[in-house]
Each structure stands twice: as structure tokens, then as C-alpha cells.
Amino acid sequence: MGLALVTRRAEIESSSAPGYPCAMNGEYYYLKDGLTLQNKLRITDRAELDAAVQKAEDAARERVLAHGDYPGLKGLLAIHKQTYDKLFRWAGKYRTADITAPHPYYDPAAFVQANLEYIFERYDQAKATNSLDRGLLGELLFYLATAHPFWNGSRFTENLWLEVNHPTVLERPRAFETARDKALLDRTSDPLCEYLTKTTI
């Protein structure tokens, strides 16, 4: 418990991926343009890759919502793997490289897994005892945001996980995104908890 509270305040290393402020470990995640993600299909055109990603996400959303059973952290990772497994070798895995931009805040890669395991353990216990409250759910949303794999990437997986497990959280998408962005800038879950006061959980 103490580990997570300390680690999420750690500073982010900013020396990797020189020249690509939006990249994490440029050679691992990006092609030479610093914009197009490396992928299993060896697509080198960003627009073509975006189309492939959109197709994969559309298919995954239909499949996941039909199945409807993706609880906890295992469910989140399963959604990510099922969505991106044919495109990216890191599908279903934790982020392993630091995001170099100092703002907004993202957890250092070394703490991503520990922090998610910590918050999901608390979340699972609260769900099991029917004691989940807005404060804990807001904290969970903050941890999900700070674990995010790309500075300029999609939040598809976490939003789909929410749609399965807590659909009312997404009822005001613009307000939700604003709260999530503000939480990352402020380094606190408070904006997300405040958003949830107007939401049935």
C-alpha cells in the first residue's frame, strides 16, 4: 500500500527518445518518423495504421460488449490483448518505457504494474463487499490515466472496460475527458472524484 502512494509522485525520466517529445523509447514503440507505431503488420503509413487500429477497436468493442464479463485488472488487460494482439507485440502488457513529456503527469514505467495491482486490489475488495464509493473509483480512474501507454494515444481500452463495468461513468464524455485531463495536469484524483459526484456508480 505504501509503495503505490510514494511511487506515483516520482519524477519521470526525460532523457529517452531524444527529438520525439511524444515518444516513449522511440525505437521500441515508433518508426523513424516518431509518429507511426511499430506494428506486426509492418505498416509504415500512419493513416493506414490508424485505419487498421480503428477496425480492430470496432470489432473488439462489439465482441467485448457481447461477452460482457471483463472484471478487474485481468479484464482490463484481456480487453487490451484481444483488441491489439494482431497489431502490436505489447498487446495486453504493461507499459515498459517512460513517457518523456513532463506534463501532463504519467507514472514512471517501473511503477505502472505495482500501482495498478495496488488500486485494483482495493477496488476488488470494495466490489466484493458492496462498498465501492466515488472516492475509490475516482482514484482508480486516476491510476488508469497515469498508467496510460502513450502521451498522445487512445484511451480505448480503459473506456471500454468502464463501459462494461461502470457504464454510467461515461454518460457525459466531454466532462469526463476534461476531468481526466485535469487530474493528469494536477497530479491528483480530485477532478475525477468531483466528476463522479454527478454520476451514478
Short mmCIF file of C-alpha atoms in Angstrom, two decimals:
data_model
loop_
_atom_site.label_atom_id
_atom_site.label_comp_id
_atom_site.label_asym_id
_atom_site.label_seq_id
_atom_site.Cartn_x
_atom_site.Cartn_y
_atom_site.Cartn_z
CA MET A 1 0.00 0.00 0.00
CA GLY A 2 2.74 2.45 0.94
CA LEU A 3 4.64 1.68 -2.27
CA ALA A 4 1.91 2.98 -4.55
CA LEU A 5 1.40 6.17 -2.60
CA VAL A 6 5.07 7.00 -2.96
CA THR A 7 5.70 5.84 -6.49
CA ARG A 8 3.04 7.83 -8.22
CA ARG A 9 4.76 11.04 -7.10
CA ALA A 10 8.13 10.02 -8.56
CA GLU A 11 9.66 12.19 -11.25
CA ILE A 12 9.69 10.95 -14.83
CA GLU A 13 12.98 10.45 -16.63
CA SER A 14 13.14 12.74 -19.64
CA SER A 15 16.34 11.61 -21.35
CA SER A 16 14.97 8.82 -23.57
CA ALA A 17 13.76 9.20 -27.16
CA PRO A 18 15.60 12.46 -27.97
CA GLY A 19 13.85 14.50 -30.64
CA TYR A 20 10.48 12.81 -30.10
CA PRO A 21 8.76 14.60 -27.20
CA CYS A 22 5.67 12.43 -27.59
CA ALA A 23 7.56 9.16 -27.87
CA MET A 24 8.49 6.58 -25.31
CA ASN A 25 11.73 4.84 -26.19
CA GLY A 26 11.46 5.78 -29.88
CA GLU A 27 12.87 2.61 -31.44
CA TYR A 28 10.69 0.29 -29.40
CA TYR A 29 7.35 1.97 -29.99
CA TYR A 30 7.78 4.23 -33.02
CA LEU A 31 9.18 4.10 -36.51
CA LYS A 32 11.70 6.71 -37.61
CA ASP A 33 9.04 9.40 -38.10
CA GLY A 34 8.35 9.37 -34.36
CA LEU A 35 4.61 9.21 -35.09
CA THR A 36 3.79 5.81 -36.58
CA LEU A 37 3.77 2.93 -34.12
CA GLN A 38 5.77 -0.19 -34.83
CA ASN A 39 3.36 -2.98 -35.65
CA LYS A 40 3.22 -6.66 -36.54
CA LEU A 41 1.77 -5.93 -39.97
CA ARG A 42 4.79 -3.74 -40.83
CA ILE A 43 2.57 -0.83 -41.83
CA THR A 44 4.70 2.29 -42.29
CA ASP A 45 1.97 4.78 -43.21
CA ARG A 46 0.31 6.42 -40.23
CA ALA A 47 -3.10 6.82 -41.90
CA GLU A 48 -3.11 3.16 -42.93
CA LEU A 49 -2.20 2.11 -39.40
CA ASP A 50 -4.88 4.37 -37.91
CA ALA A 51 -7.44 2.67 -40.15
CA ALA A 52 -6.25 -0.78 -39.04
CA VAL A 53 -6.44 0.27 -35.39
CA GLN A 54 -9.95 1.67 -35.84
CA LYS A 55 -11.09 -1.56 -37.47
CA ALA A 56 -9.60 -3.60 -34.61
CA GLU A 57 -11.22 -1.39 -31.99
CA ASP A 58 -14.63 -1.52 -33.64
CA ALA A 59 -14.50 -5.32 -33.78
CA ALA A 60 -13.25 -5.56 -30.20
CA ARG A 61 -15.96 -3.29 -28.86
CA GLU A 62 -18.69 -5.39 -30.44
CA ARG A 63 -17.11 -8.60 -29.16
CA VAL A 64 -16.42 -7.35 -25.62
CA LEU A 65 -19.87 -5.83 -25.11
CA ALA A 66 -21.47 -9.04 -26.35
CA HIS A 67 -19.41 -11.08 -23.89
CA GLY A 68 -19.87 -8.58 -21.08
CA ASP A 69 -17.64 -10.24 -18.46
CA TYR A 70 -14.31 -8.45 -18.01
CA PRO A 71 -13.95 -7.72 -14.28
CA GLY A 72 -10.94 -6.25 -12.52
CA LEU A 73 -7.39 -5.82 -13.76
CA LYS A 74 -7.39 -9.15 -15.60
CA GLY A 75 -10.43 -7.97 -17.53
CA LEU A 76 -8.72 -4.71 -18.47
CA LEU A 77 -5.60 -6.49 -19.73
CA ALA A 78 -7.73 -9.05 -21.59
CA ILE A 79 -9.57 -6.29 -23.45
CA HIS A 80 -6.27 -4.70 -24.44
CA LYS A 81 -4.81 -8.00 -25.64
CA GLN A 82 -7.92 -9.02 -27.57
CA THR A 83 -8.10 -5.62 -29.24
CA TYR A 84 -4.49 -5.13 -30.32
CA ASP A 85 -2.92 -8.60 -30.40
CA LYS A 86 -2.82 -8.79 -34.21
CA LEU A 87 -1.27 -5.32 -34.45
CA PHE A 88 1.18 -4.75 -31.60
CA ARG A 89 3.56 -7.02 -29.70
CA TRP A 90 2.85 -5.25 -26.42
CA ALA A 91 -0.88 -6.02 -26.51
CA GLY A 92 -2.13 -6.91 -23.06
CA LYS A 93 1.15 -5.90 -21.39
CA TYR A 94 2.16 -3.09 -19.05
CA ARG A 95 3.98 -0.03 -20.31
CA THR A 96 7.74 -0.63 -20.08
CA ALA A 97 9.13 2.75 -21.17
CA ASP A 98 8.76 6.20 -19.67
CA ILE A 99 6.71 8.94 -21.28
CA THR A 100 9.17 11.77 -21.75
CA ALA A 101 6.89 14.83 -21.68
CA PRO A 102 6.94 16.33 -18.15
CA HIS A 103 3.31 17.49 -18.36
CA PRO A 104 0.75 16.10 -18.00
CA TYR A 105 1.79 13.53 -15.40
CA TYR A 106 2.17 9.82 -16.15
CA ASP A 107 3.60 7.19 -13.82
CA PRO A 108 7.19 6.11 -14.44
CA ALA A 109 7.12 2.75 -16.21
CA ALA A 110 8.75 0.99 -13.26
CA PHE A 111 5.68 1.69 -11.13
CA VAL A 112 2.84 1.09 -13.59
CA GLN A 113 2.21 -2.58 -12.75
CA ALA A 114 2.60 -2.13 -8.98
CA ASN A 115 0.25 0.84 -8.91
CA LEU A 116 -2.43 -0.87 -10.98
CA GLU A 117 -2.24 -4.03 -8.87
CA TYR A 118 -2.50 -1.91 -5.73
CA ILE A 119 -5.58 0.06 -6.79
CA PHE A 120 -7.36 -2.92 -8.34
CA GLU A 121 -6.85 -4.95 -5.16
CA ARG A 122 -8.65 -2.21 -3.24
CA TYR A 123 -11.30 -1.96 -5.95
CA ASP A 124 -11.93 -5.74 -6.00
CA GLN A 125 -12.32 -5.78 -2.21
CA ALA A 126 -14.78 -2.90 -2.32
CA LYS A 127 -16.80 -4.56 -5.07
CA ALA A 128 -16.89 -7.84 -3.15
CA THR A 129 -18.20 -6.11 -0.02
CA ASN A 130 -20.52 -3.74 -1.90
CA SER A 131 -18.62 -0.76 -0.51
CA LEU A 132 -17.30 0.91 -3.66
CA ASP A 133 -17.54 4.68 -3.35
CA ARG A 134 -16.85 7.64 -5.61
CA GLY A 135 -13.54 8.41 -3.94
CA LEU A 136 -12.11 4.97 -4.63
CA LEU A 137 -13.48 4.84 -8.16
CA GLY A 138 -12.05 8.30 -8.84
CA GLU A 139 -8.68 7.09 -7.58
CA LEU A 140 -8.92 4.04 -9.84
CA LEU A 141 -9.63 6.27 -12.84
CA PHE A 142 -6.59 8.36 -11.93
CA TYR A 143 -4.33 5.31 -11.78
CA LEU A 144 -5.64 4.14 -15.14
CA ALA A 145 -4.87 7.54 -16.65
CA THR A 146 -1.35 7.71 -15.22
CA ALA A 147 -0.59 4.18 -16.45
CA HIS A 148 -1.62 5.15 -19.97
CA PRO A 149 0.71 3.76 -22.65
CA PHE A 150 1.02 6.78 -24.93
CA TRP A 151 1.20 10.51 -24.37
CA ASN A 152 -0.92 11.10 -27.49
CA GLY A 153 -2.65 7.72 -27.67
CA SER A 154 -6.14 6.30 -27.46
CA ARG A 155 -7.92 5.55 -24.17
CA PHE A 156 -9.99 2.91 -25.90
CA THR A 157 -9.23 0.01 -23.55
CA GLU A 158 -9.95 1.79 -20.28
CA ASN A 159 -13.11 3.37 -21.70
CA LEU A 160 -14.36 0.01 -22.96
CA TRP A 161 -13.59 -1.57 -19.59
CA LEU A 162 -15.64 1.20 -17.98
CA GLU A 163 -18.45 0.69 -20.46
CA VAL A 164 -18.65 -2.96 -19.42
CA ASN A 165 -18.25 -2.45 -15.66
CA HIS A 166 -19.39 1.13 -14.94
CA PRO A 167 -21.31 2.45 -17.97
CA THR A 168 -22.74 5.48 -16.17
CA VAL A 169 -19.23 6.93 -15.75
CA LEU A 170 -19.20 7.62 -19.50
CA GLU A 171 -22.61 9.33 -19.72
CA ARG A 172 -21.05 12.81 -20.05
CA PRO A 173 -17.99 12.07 -22.22
CA ARG A 174 -16.76 15.64 -22.65
CA ALA A 175 -16.96 16.34 -18.91
CA PHE A 176 -15.28 13.03 -18.16
CA GLU A 177 -12.38 13.69 -20.53
CA THR A 178 -11.98 17.19 -19.10
CA ALA A 179 -11.84 15.76 -15.57
CA ARG A 180 -9.33 13.11 -16.61
CA ASP A 181 -7.07 15.63 -18.35
CA LYS A 182 -7.24 17.99 -15.36
CA ALA A 183 -6.37 15.14 -12.99
CA LEU A 184 -3.24 14.37 -15.01
CA LEU A 185 -2.21 18.03 -15.04
CA ASP A 186 -2.91 18.46 -11.31
CA ARG A 187 -1.41 15.07 -10.35
CA THR A 188 -4.45 14.26 -8.24
CA SER A 189 -7.63 12.21 -8.49
CA ASP A 190 -9.73 15.11 -7.14
CA PRO A 191 -11.13 16.26 -10.52
CA LEU A 192 -12.25 12.71 -11.27
CA CYS A 193 -13.86 12.30 -7.86
CA GLU A 194 -15.64 15.62 -8.37
CA TYR A 195 -16.89 14.43 -11.76
CA LEU A 196 -18.24 11.27 -10.15
CA THR A 197 -20.36 13.23 -7.65
CA LYS A 198 -22.74 13.85 -10.55
CA THR A 199 -22.65 10.24 -11.71
CA THR A 200 -24.43 7.12 -10.50
CA ILE A 201 -21.88 4.37 -9.88
#
